[in-house]
mmCIF file of C-alpha atoms in Angstrom:
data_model
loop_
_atom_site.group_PDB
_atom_site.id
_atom_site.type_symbol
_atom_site.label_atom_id
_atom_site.label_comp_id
_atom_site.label_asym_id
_atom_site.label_seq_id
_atom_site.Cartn_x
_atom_site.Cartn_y
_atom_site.Cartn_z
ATOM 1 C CA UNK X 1 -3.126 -18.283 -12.284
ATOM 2 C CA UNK X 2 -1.826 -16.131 -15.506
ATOM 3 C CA UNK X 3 1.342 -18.246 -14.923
ATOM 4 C CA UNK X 4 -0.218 -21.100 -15.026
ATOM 5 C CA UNK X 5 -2.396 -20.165 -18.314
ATOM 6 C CA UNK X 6 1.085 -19.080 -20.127
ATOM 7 C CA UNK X 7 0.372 -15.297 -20.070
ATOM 8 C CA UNK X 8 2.876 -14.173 -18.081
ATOM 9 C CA UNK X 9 6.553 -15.371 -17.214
ATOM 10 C CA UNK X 10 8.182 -15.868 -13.733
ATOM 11 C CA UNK X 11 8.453 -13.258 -11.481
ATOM 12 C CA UNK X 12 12.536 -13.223 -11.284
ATOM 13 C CA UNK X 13 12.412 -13.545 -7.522
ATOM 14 C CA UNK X 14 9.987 -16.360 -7.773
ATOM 15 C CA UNK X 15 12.888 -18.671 -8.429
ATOM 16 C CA UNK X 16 14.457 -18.046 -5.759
ATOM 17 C CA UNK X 17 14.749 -20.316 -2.898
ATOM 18 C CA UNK X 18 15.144 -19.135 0.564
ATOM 19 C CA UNK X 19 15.130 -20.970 3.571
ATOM 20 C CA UNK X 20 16.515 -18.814 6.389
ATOM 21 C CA UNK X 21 14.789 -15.576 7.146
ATOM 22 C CA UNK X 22 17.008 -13.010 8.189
ATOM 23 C CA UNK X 23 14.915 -10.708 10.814
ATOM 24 C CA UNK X 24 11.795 -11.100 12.760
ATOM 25 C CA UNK X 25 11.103 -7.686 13.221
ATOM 26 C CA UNK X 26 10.694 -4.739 10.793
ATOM 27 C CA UNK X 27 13.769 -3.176 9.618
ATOM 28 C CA UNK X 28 13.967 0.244 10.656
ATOM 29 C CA UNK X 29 16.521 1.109 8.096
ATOM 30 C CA UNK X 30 14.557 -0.158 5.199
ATOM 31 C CA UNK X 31 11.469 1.651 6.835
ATOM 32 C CA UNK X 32 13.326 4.932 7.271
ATOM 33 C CA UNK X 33 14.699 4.890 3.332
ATOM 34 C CA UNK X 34 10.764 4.250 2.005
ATOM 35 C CA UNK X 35 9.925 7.270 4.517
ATOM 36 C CA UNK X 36 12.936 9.289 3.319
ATOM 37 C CA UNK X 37 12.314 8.059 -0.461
ATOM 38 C CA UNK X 38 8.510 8.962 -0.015
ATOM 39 C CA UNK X 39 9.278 12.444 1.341
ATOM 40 C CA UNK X 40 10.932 13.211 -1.576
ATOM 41 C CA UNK X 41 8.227 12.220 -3.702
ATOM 42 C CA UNK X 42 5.963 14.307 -2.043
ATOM 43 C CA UNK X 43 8.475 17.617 -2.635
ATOM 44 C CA UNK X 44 9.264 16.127 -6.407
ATOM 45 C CA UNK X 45 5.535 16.606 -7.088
ATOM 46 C CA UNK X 46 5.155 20.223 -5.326
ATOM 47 C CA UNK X 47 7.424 20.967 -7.447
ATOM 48 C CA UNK X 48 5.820 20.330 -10.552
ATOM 49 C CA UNK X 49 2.440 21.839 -8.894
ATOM 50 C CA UNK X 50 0.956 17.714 -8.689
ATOM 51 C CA UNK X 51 -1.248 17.867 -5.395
ATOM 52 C CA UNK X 52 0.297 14.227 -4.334
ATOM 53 C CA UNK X 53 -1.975 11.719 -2.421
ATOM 54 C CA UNK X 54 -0.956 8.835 -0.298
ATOM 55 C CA UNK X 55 -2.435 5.307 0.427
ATOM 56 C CA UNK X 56 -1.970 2.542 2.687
ATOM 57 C CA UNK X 57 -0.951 -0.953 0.366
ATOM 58 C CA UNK X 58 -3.729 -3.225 0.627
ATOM 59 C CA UNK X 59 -3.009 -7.187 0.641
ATOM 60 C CA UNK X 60 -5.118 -10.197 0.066
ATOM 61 C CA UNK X 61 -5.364 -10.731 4.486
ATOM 62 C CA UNK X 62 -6.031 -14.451 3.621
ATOM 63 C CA UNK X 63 -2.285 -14.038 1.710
ATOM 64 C CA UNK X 64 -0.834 -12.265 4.618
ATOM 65 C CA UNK X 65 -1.992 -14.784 7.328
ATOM 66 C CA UNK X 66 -1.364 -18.078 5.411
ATOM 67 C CA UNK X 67 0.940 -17.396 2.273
ATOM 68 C CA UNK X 68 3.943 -18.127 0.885
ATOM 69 C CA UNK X 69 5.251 -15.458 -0.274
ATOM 70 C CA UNK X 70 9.577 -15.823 -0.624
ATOM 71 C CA UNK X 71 9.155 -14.707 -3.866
ATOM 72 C CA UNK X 72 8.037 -11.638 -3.534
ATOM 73 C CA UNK X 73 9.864 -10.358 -0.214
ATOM 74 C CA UNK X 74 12.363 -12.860 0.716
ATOM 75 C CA UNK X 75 13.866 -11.830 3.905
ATOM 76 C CA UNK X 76 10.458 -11.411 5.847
ATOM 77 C CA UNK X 77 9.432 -14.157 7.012
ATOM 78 C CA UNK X 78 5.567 -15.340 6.441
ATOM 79 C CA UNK X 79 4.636 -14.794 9.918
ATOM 80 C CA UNK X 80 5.980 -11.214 10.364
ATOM 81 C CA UNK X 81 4.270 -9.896 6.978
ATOM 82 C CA UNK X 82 1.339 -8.716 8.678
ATOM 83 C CA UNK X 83 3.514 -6.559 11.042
ATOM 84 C CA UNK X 84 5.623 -5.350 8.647
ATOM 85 C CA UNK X 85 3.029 -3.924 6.068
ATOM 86 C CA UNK X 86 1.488 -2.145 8.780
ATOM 87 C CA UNK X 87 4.523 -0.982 9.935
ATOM 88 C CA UNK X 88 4.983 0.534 6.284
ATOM 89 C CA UNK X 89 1.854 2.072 6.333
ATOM 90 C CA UNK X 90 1.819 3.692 8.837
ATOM 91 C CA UNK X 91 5.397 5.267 7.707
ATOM 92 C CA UNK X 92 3.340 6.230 4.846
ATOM 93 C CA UNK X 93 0.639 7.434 6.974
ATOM 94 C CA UNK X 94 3.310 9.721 9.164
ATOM 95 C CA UNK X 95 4.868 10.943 5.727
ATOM 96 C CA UNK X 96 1.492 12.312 4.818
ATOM 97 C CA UNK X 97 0.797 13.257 7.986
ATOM 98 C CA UNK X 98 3.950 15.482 8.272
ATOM 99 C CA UNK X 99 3.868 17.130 4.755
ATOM 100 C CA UNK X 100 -0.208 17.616 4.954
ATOM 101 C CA UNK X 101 -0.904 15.022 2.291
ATOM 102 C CA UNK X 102 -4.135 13.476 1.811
ATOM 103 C CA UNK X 103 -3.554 9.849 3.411
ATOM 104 C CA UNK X 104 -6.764 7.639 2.305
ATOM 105 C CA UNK X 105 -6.819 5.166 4.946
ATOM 106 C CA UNK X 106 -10.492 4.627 3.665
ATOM 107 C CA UNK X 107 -8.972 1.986 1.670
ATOM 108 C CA UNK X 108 -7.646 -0.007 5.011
ATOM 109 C CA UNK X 109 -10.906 0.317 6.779
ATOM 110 C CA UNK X 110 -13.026 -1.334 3.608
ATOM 111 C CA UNK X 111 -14.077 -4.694 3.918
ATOM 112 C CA UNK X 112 -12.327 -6.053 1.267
ATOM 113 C CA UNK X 113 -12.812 -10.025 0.224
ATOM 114 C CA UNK X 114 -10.919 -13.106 -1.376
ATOM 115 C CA UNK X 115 -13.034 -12.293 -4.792
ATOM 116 C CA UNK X 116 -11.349 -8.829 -4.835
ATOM 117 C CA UNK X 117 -7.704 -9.563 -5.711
ATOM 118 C CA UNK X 118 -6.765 -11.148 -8.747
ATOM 119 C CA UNK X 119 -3.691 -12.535 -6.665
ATOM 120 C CA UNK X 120 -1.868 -11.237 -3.204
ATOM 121 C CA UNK X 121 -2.034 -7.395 -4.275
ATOM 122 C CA UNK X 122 -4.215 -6.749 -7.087
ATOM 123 C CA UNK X 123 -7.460 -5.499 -7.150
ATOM 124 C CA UNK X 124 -9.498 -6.964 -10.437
ATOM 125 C CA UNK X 125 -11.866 -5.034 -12.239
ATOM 126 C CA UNK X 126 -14.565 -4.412 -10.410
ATOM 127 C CA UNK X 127 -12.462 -4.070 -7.214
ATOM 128 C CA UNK X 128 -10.295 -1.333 -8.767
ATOM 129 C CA UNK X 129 -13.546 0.696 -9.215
ATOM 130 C CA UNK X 130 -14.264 0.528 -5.594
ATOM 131 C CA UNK X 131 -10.903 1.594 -4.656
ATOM 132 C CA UNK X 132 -11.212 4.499 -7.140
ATOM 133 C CA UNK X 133 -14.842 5.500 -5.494
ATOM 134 C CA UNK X 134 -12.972 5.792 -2.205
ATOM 135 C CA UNK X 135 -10.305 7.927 -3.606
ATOM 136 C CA UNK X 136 -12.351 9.838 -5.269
ATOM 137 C CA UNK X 137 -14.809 10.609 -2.234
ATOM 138 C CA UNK X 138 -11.377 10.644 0.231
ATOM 139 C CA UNK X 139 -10.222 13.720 -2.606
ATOM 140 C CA UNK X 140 -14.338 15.756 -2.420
ATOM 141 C CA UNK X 141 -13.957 15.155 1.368
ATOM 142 C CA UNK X 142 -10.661 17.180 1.287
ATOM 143 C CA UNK X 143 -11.868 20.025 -1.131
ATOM 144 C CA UNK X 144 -14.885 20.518 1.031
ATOM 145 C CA UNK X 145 -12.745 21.028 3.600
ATOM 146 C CA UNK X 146 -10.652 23.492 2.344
ATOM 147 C CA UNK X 147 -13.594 25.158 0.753
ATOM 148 C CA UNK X 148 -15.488 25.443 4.150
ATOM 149 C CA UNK X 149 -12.206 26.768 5.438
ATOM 150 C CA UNK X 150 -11.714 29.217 3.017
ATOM 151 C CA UNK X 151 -15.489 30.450 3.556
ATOM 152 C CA UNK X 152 -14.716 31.055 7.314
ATOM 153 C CA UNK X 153 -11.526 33.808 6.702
ATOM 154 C CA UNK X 154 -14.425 35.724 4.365
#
């Protein structure tokens, strides 16, 4: 839509034209390099005392199911997209699992809707504020915690 109203250029990739997918199943290289590459997020941010937080990518489902989206990734074909982003979120999920890093999968489990995204895998406005209201509450949720924790060793 901001394309089409002359506010922003092509996406590179857009252009691109691709008619053979190469796999039909998740690469487990790729997946292991964002796992690897996350990890060292996570210790790049210890490092500099930043308490990191992790989050599954949310995608317009109607996008996922029915889109076209070569632009964006194209060597996944349309009907493996759903498979693959879970796939990657749940490597994200793992990561945050195995470094004991806040993972809010709030954000999956919230009924998100068509009017939410501004296209494929942007929130808008209003939509953005939700997702902040879950990370915030995910975040209290895990200071109580450590608080009520903390109170038991007294």
């Amino acid at each position: 839509m901001c394309q089409r109203m002359g506010l922003l250029d092509v996406c590179p990739n857009q252009g691109i034209e691709v008619t053979a997918r190469r796999s039909s199943i998740v690469d487990q290289r790729a997946l292991g390099l964002y796992e690897r590459n996350l990890e060292s997020i996570v210790a790049l941010c210890r490092n500099m005392d930043i308490i990191p937080i992790l989050a599954p990518q949310i995608l317009l489902e109607e996008v996922l199911i029915t889109g076209n989206y070569n632009w964006w990734i194209p060597f996944v074909k349309n009907t493996d997209m759903d498979d693959m982003m879970r796939a990657f979120n749940d490597g994200t999920r793992h990561v945050a699992e195995n470094n004991s890093v806040l993972f809010v999968n709030e954000l999956s489990e919230h009924p998100w809707e068509k009017q939410d995204f501004v296209d494929m895998s942007h929130f808008n406005p209003s939509a953005n504020r939700t997702m902040a209201d879950i990370v915030a509450k995910a975040i209290e949720q895990q200071v109580e915690q450590v608080l009520d924790t903390n109170k038991v060793g007294l």
